[in-house]
Amino acid sequence: MKSRLTYRSAGVDIDEGERLVRLIKPLAKSTERPGLVSGIGGFGALFSGRFKGMEEPLIVSSTDGVGTKLRVAFMADRHDTVGIDLVAMCVNDIVVSGAEPLFFLDYLACGSLDAVRAARVVRGIAAGCREAGCALAGGETAEMPGMYAAGEYDLAGFAVGVVDRPRLVDGSRVGPGDSVIGLASNGLHSNGYSLARKVFFERMGLGLGDRPRGLRRTLASELLRPTRIYVKPVLALLERPFTVTAMAHITGGGLPENLPRVLPHGVKVEIRRGSWPVPPVFRLLKQGGGLDDEEMMRTFNCGVGFVVIARGGDEEGVLEALNAMGEKAWVIGRVVEGRGAPSVEVVG
């Protein structure tokens, strides 16, 4: 006689899913902010659409993931920071428009659910939401046997923000003479990990516990440093009497690919080589992989995680304001006249 089949015998443990919900509800509650009507537990999160003091509210949304950085988390069995990466990749995109992130949703998919490990991931998501000032309003955990290897999972994030149209930063006012100001990254953030893993683990033969010359921490700690969240300093900067004409989140494609996304036709950006300090991890990647400057700039952020473009006369004030907020920032280039589509050129 055949044994009786159950959902659990097929690989899906509903009880473990309910356990996870109990574990993450306090984490979500720690991120609550004005406007959130209902969050985790219902079929859909509710957020008030009343935005006091705004003439014409514009909703801004973004979705992203963590990419193959997750592979390093699996190798190291460390899951407490990738949630911060997930939030950062979404909310940094939203603040580029001058928008304030309002709420965040996450999607976690795995082959077999481990509630404790999943809760560690969500703990990072909640920490990222608190840092960005947005509410963790809900999400989905999908247990799909046969789709993922044991111990592995994938993440996706979804963020929604709002900006008043008169305060929208869309790059349309960028013009020759504007200053390009770079804000420091703290490492690779969440891009270039397919190449980084090949360089460090295959070409150089390093292990996660190794501390290569030039690094102050193990390779695991360096590669799992969470992506910086720039929301609060950028929103504070926009309250100051400076003219910010464009902003960019420097992710995959680096400066050459991300800056043109926020520039109008007829201009180009000249990035001045050597105008900011490059963190040791990038020098190690370049040397260990035999990578040329162009490949480095198009793959990694190379030490600049976010860019603010401001009127030339405001550059000193912008730098002083950012430094006062604890940001490391430098003038890394200028906007000049160009022809046709916007572009980036590294000079010097």
Coordinates of C-alpha atoms in Angstrom, one line a residue:
M1 CA 0.0 0.0 0.0
K2 CA 1.4 3.4 -1.0
S3 CA 2.0 5.8 1.8
R4 CA -0.2 8.9 2.1
L5 CA 1.2 11.9 0.5
T6 CA 1.3 15.3 2.1
Y7 CA 2.5 18.8 1.1
R8 CA 5.4 18.3 3.6
S9 CA 6.4 15.0 2.0
A10 CA 6.5 16.9 -1.4
G11 CA 9.0 19.3 0.2
V12 CA 6.9 22.2 1.4
D13 CA 6.6 22.8 5.1
I14 CA 3.6 25.1 5.9
D15 CA 4.4 25.1 9.6
E16 CA 8.0 26.4 8.9
G17 CA 6.4 29.2 6.9
E18 CA 4.1 30.1 9.7
R19 CA 7.1 30.0 12.1
L20 CA 8.9 32.5 9.8
V21 CA 6.0 34.9 9.9
R22 CA 6.1 34.9 13.7
L23 CA 9.8 35.6 13.6
I24 CA 9.7 38.5 11.2
K25 CA 6.6 40.3 12.4
P26 CA 8.5 42.2 15.2
L27 CA 11.2 43.1 12.6
A28 CA 8.6 44.6 10.3
K29 CA 7.0 46.5 13.2
S30 CA 10.4 48.1 13.9
T31 CA 10.3 49.8 10.5
E32 CA 6.8 51.3 10.8
R33 CA 6.4 54.9 9.6
P34 CA 3.6 57.5 9.2
G35 CA 1.4 56.5 6.3
L36 CA 1.5 52.7 6.8
V37 CA -2.1 51.5 7.4
S38 CA -1.5 47.7 7.5
G39 CA 1.5 45.6 6.7
I40 CA 2.6 41.9 7.1
G41 CA -0.1 39.4 7.7
G42 CA -2.8 40.5 5.2
F43 CA -3.1 39.8 1.5
G44 CA -1.9 43.3 0.6
A45 CA -0.1 46.1 2.4
L46 CA -2.0 49.4 2.7
F47 CA -0.3 52.8 2.6
S48 CA -2.1 56.2 2.7
G49 CA -1.9 58.2 -0.5
R50 CA -2.3 61.5 1.4
F51 CA 0.9 63.5 1.0
K52 CA 0.6 66.8 3.0
G53 CA 2.2 69.9 1.5
M54 CA 2.8 68.4 -2.0
E55 CA 1.4 70.1 -5.0
E56 CA 1.6 67.1 -7.4
P57 CA 2.9 64.0 -5.8
L58 CA 4.7 61.6 -8.1
I59 CA 5.1 57.9 -7.2
V60 CA 8.5 56.5 -7.9
S61 CA 9.1 52.7 -7.8
S62 CA 12.1 50.4 -8.2
T63 CA 12.9 46.7 -8.1
D64 CA 16.2 44.9 -7.9
G65 CA 18.1 42.0 -6.4
V66 CA 21.5 41.2 -4.8
G67 CA 22.9 39.2 -7.7
T68 CA 25.7 36.7 -7.3
K69 CA 26.8 38.3 -4.1
L70 CA 24.4 35.7 -2.6
R71 CA 26.9 33.0 -3.7
V72 CA 29.5 34.5 -1.3
A73 CA 26.8 34.5 1.5
F74 CA 26.1 30.8 0.8
M75 CA 29.8 30.0 0.9
A76 CA 30.4 31.8 4.1
D77 CA 27.0 30.8 5.6
R78 CA 26.4 34.5 6.6
H79 CA 23.0 35.8 5.9
D80 CA 22.6 38.8 8.1
T81 CA 23.7 41.6 5.7
V82 CA 22.4 40.6 2.2
G83 CA 19.0 42.0 3.2
I84 CA 20.6 45.4 3.6
D85 CA 22.0 45.1 0.1
L86 CA 18.5 44.3 -1.2
V87 CA 17.0 47.4 0.3
A88 CA 20.0 49.6 -0.7
M89 CA 19.8 48.6 -4.4
C90 CA 16.2 49.7 -4.5
V91 CA 16.0 52.8 -2.3
N92 CA 19.2 54.3 -3.7
D93 CA 17.6 54.2 -7.2
I94 CA 14.5 55.9 -5.8
V95 CA 16.4 58.8 -4.1
V96 CA 18.1 59.6 -7.4
S97 CA 14.8 61.4 -8.4
G98 CA 14.8 63.3 -5.1
A99 CA 12.0 60.9 -3.8
E100 CA 11.6 59.7 -0.3
P101 CA 11.2 55.9 0.0
L102 CA 7.9 55.1 1.7
F103 CA 7.6 51.3 1.9
F104 CA 9.4 48.1 0.8
L105 CA 8.4 44.6 -0.2
D106 CA 10.6 41.6 -0.4
Y107 CA 10.5 38.2 -2.2
L108 CA 12.5 35.3 -0.9
A109 CA 12.5 32.0 -2.9
C110 CA 14.1 28.8 -1.8
G111 CA 14.0 25.0 -2.3
S112 CA 13.4 24.2 1.4
L113 CA 12.6 26.8 4.0
D114 CA 14.8 27.3 7.0
A115 CA 12.8 29.8 9.1
V116 CA 15.8 30.8 11.3
R117 CA 18.1 31.5 8.3
A118 CA 15.3 33.3 6.5
A119 CA 14.7 35.4 9.5
R120 CA 18.3 36.5 9.5
V121 CA 17.9 37.7 5.9
V122 CA 14.7 39.6 6.9
R123 CA 16.6 41.1 9.9
G124 CA 18.9 42.7 7.4
I125 CA 16.0 43.9 5.3
A126 CA 14.5 45.5 8.3
A127 CA 17.8 47.2 9.2
G128 CA 18.1 48.5 5.7
C129 CA 14.5 49.9 5.9
R130 CA 15.2 51.6 9.1
E131 CA 18.3 53.2 7.7
A132 CA 16.3 54.4 4.6
G133 CA 13.4 55.5 6.7
C134 CA 10.9 53.3 4.9
A135 CA 8.4 50.7 6.2
L136 CA 8.8 47.0 5.5
A137 CA 5.2 46.6 4.5
G138 CA 5.1 43.0 3.4
G139 CA 6.6 40.3 1.1
E140 CA 6.4 36.8 -0.1
T141 CA 8.4 33.6 0.9
A142 CA 8.2 31.0 -1.8
E143 CA 9.2 27.4 -1.0
M144 CA 9.8 25.6 -4.3
P145 CA 11.3 22.1 -4.0
G146 CA 13.6 21.2 -6.9
M147 CA 14.1 24.8 -8.0
Y148 CA 17.1 25.6 -5.8
A149 CA 20.1 23.7 -4.4
A150 CA 20.0 22.9 -0.7
G151 CA 20.8 25.9 1.4
E152 CA 20.4 28.4 -1.4
Y153 CA 17.8 31.1 -2.1
D154 CA 17.2 34.1 -4.2
L155 CA 16.0 37.6 -3.2
A156 CA 14.1 40.4 -5.0
G157 CA 13.1 43.7 -3.5
F158 CA 10.5 46.3 -4.5
A159 CA 10.4 49.9 -3.1
V160 CA 7.9 52.7 -3.6
G161 CA 8.6 56.4 -2.9
V162 CA 7.2 59.8 -3.5
V163 CA 8.4 63.2 -4.7
D164 CA 6.6 66.5 -5.4
R165 CA 6.9 67.3 -9.1
P166 CA 8.4 70.8 -8.4
R167 CA 11.2 69.1 -6.5
L168 CA 11.8 66.3 -9.0
V169 CA 15.5 65.8 -9.9
D170 CA 15.5 64.4 -13.5
G171 CA 18.7 65.7 -15.1
S172 CA 16.9 68.1 -17.5
R173 CA 18.7 71.1 -16.0
V174 CA 22.2 69.7 -16.3
G175 CA 24.5 72.0 -18.2
P176 CA 28.1 72.7 -19.0
G177 CA 30.0 73.9 -15.9
D178 CA 28.1 71.7 -13.5
S179 CA 30.2 69.9 -10.9
V180 CA 30.2 66.1 -10.6
I181 CA 30.5 65.1 -7.0
G182 CA 31.2 61.5 -6.0
L183 CA 30.1 60.0 -2.7
A184 CA 32.2 57.2 -1.3
S185 CA 31.2 53.5 -1.6
N186 CA 32.4 51.1 1.0
G187 CA 33.5 48.4 -1.4
L188 CA 31.9 46.4 -4.2
H189 CA 28.4 47.0 -3.0
S190 CA 26.3 44.5 -5.0
N191 CA 27.8 44.6 -8.5
G192 CA 30.6 42.8 -10.3
Y193 CA 30.6 39.7 -8.1
S194 CA 30.7 37.2 -11.0
L195 CA 34.0 38.7 -12.1
A196 CA 35.2 39.3 -8.5
R197 CA 34.6 35.6 -7.6
K198 CA 36.5 34.5 -10.7
V199 CA 39.5 36.7 -9.8
F200 CA 39.7 36.0 -6.1
F201 CA 38.7 32.3 -6.0
E202 CA 39.8 30.9 -9.3
R203 CA 42.6 33.2 -10.6
M204 CA 44.2 34.0 -7.2
G205 CA 43.2 30.8 -5.4
L206 CA 42.1 32.7 -2.3
G207 CA 39.7 31.4 0.4
L208 CA 37.1 33.3 2.3
G209 CA 39.2 33.2 5.5
D210 CA 42.3 34.7 3.8
R211 CA 43.4 38.3 4.4
P212 CA 45.2 39.4 1.2
R213 CA 47.9 42.0 1.5
G214 CA 46.2 45.5 1.5
L215 CA 42.9 44.4 3.1
R216 CA 42.2 45.0 6.8
R217 CA 39.7 42.2 7.0
T218 CA 39.1 38.7 5.7
L219 CA 38.0 38.3 2.1
A220 CA 34.6 37.1 3.4
S221 CA 34.1 40.2 5.5
E222 CA 35.2 42.4 2.6
L223 CA 33.0 40.9 0.0
L224 CA 29.9 40.8 2.4
R225 CA 30.2 44.5 3.4
P226 CA 26.6 45.7 2.8
T227 CA 25.8 48.3 0.1
R228 CA 25.7 51.8 1.5
I229 CA 22.3 53.5 1.7
Y230 CA 22.5 57.1 0.7
V231 CA 18.9 58.1 1.3
K232 CA 19.1 60.3 4.4
P233 CA 22.2 62.3 3.5
V234 CA 20.9 62.9 0.0
L235 CA 17.4 64.0 1.2
A236 CA 19.0 66.3 3.7
L237 CA 21.2 67.8 1.0
L238 CA 18.2 68.5 -1.1
E239 CA 16.8 70.6 1.8
R240 CA 19.8 72.9 1.5
P241 CA 19.9 76.0 -0.8
F242 CA 21.9 74.3 -3.5
T243 CA 21.0 73.6 -7.1
V244 CA 21.3 69.8 -7.6
T245 CA 20.6 69.1 -11.3
A246 CA 21.0 65.3 -11.4
M247 CA 22.0 62.3 -9.3
A248 CA 23.0 58.7 -10.1
H249 CA 23.4 55.5 -8.3
I250 CA 26.6 53.8 -9.4
T251 CA 25.8 50.1 -9.9
G252 CA 26.6 47.6 -12.7
G253 CA 28.3 49.5 -15.6
G254 CA 30.1 51.8 -13.2
L255 CA 30.4 55.6 -13.9
P256 CA 30.5 55.3 -17.7
E257 CA 27.2 53.5 -18.0
N258 CA 25.2 55.0 -15.1
L259 CA 25.9 58.7 -15.5
P260 CA 24.5 59.0 -19.1
R261 CA 21.2 57.7 -17.8
V262 CA 20.5 61.0 -16.1
L263 CA 22.1 63.4 -18.6
P264 CA 20.3 65.3 -21.4
H265 CA 21.5 65.3 -25.0
G266 CA 24.3 67.8 -25.9
V267 CA 26.5 67.3 -22.8
K268 CA 29.1 64.9 -21.6
V269 CA 30.9 64.3 -18.3
E270 CA 34.6 64.4 -18.0
I271 CA 35.7 62.3 -15.0
R272 CA 39.1 63.3 -13.7
R273 CA 41.3 60.2 -13.1
G274 CA 42.8 60.1 -9.6
S275 CA 40.4 62.6 -8.1
W276 CA 39.2 60.2 -5.4
P277 CA 40.9 57.5 -3.3
V278 CA 40.3 54.0 -4.7
P279 CA 39.7 51.4 -1.9
P280 CA 42.2 48.6 -1.7
V281 CA 39.8 45.8 -2.8
F282 CA 39.6 47.4 -6.2
R283 CA 43.4 47.6 -6.6
L284 CA 43.6 43.9 -5.5
L285 CA 41.0 43.0 -8.2
K286 CA 42.8 44.9 -10.9
Q287 CA 46.2 43.3 -10.1
G288 CA 44.9 39.8 -9.4
G289 CA 42.8 39.7 -12.5
G290 CA 45.1 41.6 -14.8
L291 CA 42.1 44.0 -15.5
D292 CA 42.6 47.2 -17.4
D293 CA 41.3 50.6 -16.4
E294 CA 38.3 50.4 -18.8
E295 CA 37.2 47.0 -17.6
M296 CA 37.4 48.2 -13.9
M297 CA 35.4 51.3 -14.6
R298 CA 32.7 49.5 -16.5
T299 CA 32.3 46.7 -14.0
F300 CA 32.8 48.2 -10.6
N301 CA 32.0 51.4 -8.7
C302 CA 35.7 51.8 -8.0
G303 CA 35.0 53.7 -4.8
V304 CA 32.2 56.0 -5.9
G305 CA 28.7 54.6 -5.0
F306 CA 26.6 57.7 -5.7
V307 CA 27.0 60.9 -7.7
V308 CA 25.4 64.3 -7.2
I309 CA 25.7 66.8 -10.1
A310 CA 25.4 70.4 -8.8
R311 CA 25.8 73.9 -10.2
G312 CA 29.5 74.8 -10.3
G313 CA 29.1 77.6 -7.9
D314 CA 27.6 75.3 -5.3
E315 CA 30.3 72.6 -5.2
E316 CA 32.0 73.9 -2.1
G317 CA 28.8 74.2 -0.2
V318 CA 27.7 70.7 -1.3
L319 CA 31.0 69.2 -0.2
E320 CA 30.9 71.0 3.2
A321 CA 27.3 69.8 3.7
L322 CA 28.0 66.2 2.8
N323 CA 31.2 66.2 5.0
A324 CA 29.3 67.6 7.9
M325 CA 26.9 64.6 7.6
G326 CA 29.8 62.2 7.7
E327 CA 30.0 61.5 4.0
K328 CA 33.3 61.3 2.2
A329 CA 32.8 63.2 -1.1
W330 CA 35.0 64.7 -3.8
V331 CA 34.6 66.7 -7.0
I332 CA 35.5 64.0 -9.5
G333 CA 34.6 65.8 -12.8
R334 CA 32.8 68.4 -14.8
V335 CA 29.9 68.6 -17.2
V336 CA 31.0 70.0 -20.6
E337 CA 29.4 70.5 -24.0
G338 CA 29.0 67.4 -26.1
R339 CA 27.4 66.3 -29.3
G340 CA 24.3 64.1 -29.5
A341 CA 23.8 61.4 -26.9
P342 CA 25.4 62.0 -23.5
S343 CA 28.6 60.2 -22.6
V344 CA 31.3 59.9 -20.1
E345 CA 35.0 60.4 -20.7
V346 CA 37.8 59.7 -18.3
V347 CA 40.6 62.3 -18.6
G348 CA 44.0 63.0 -17.0

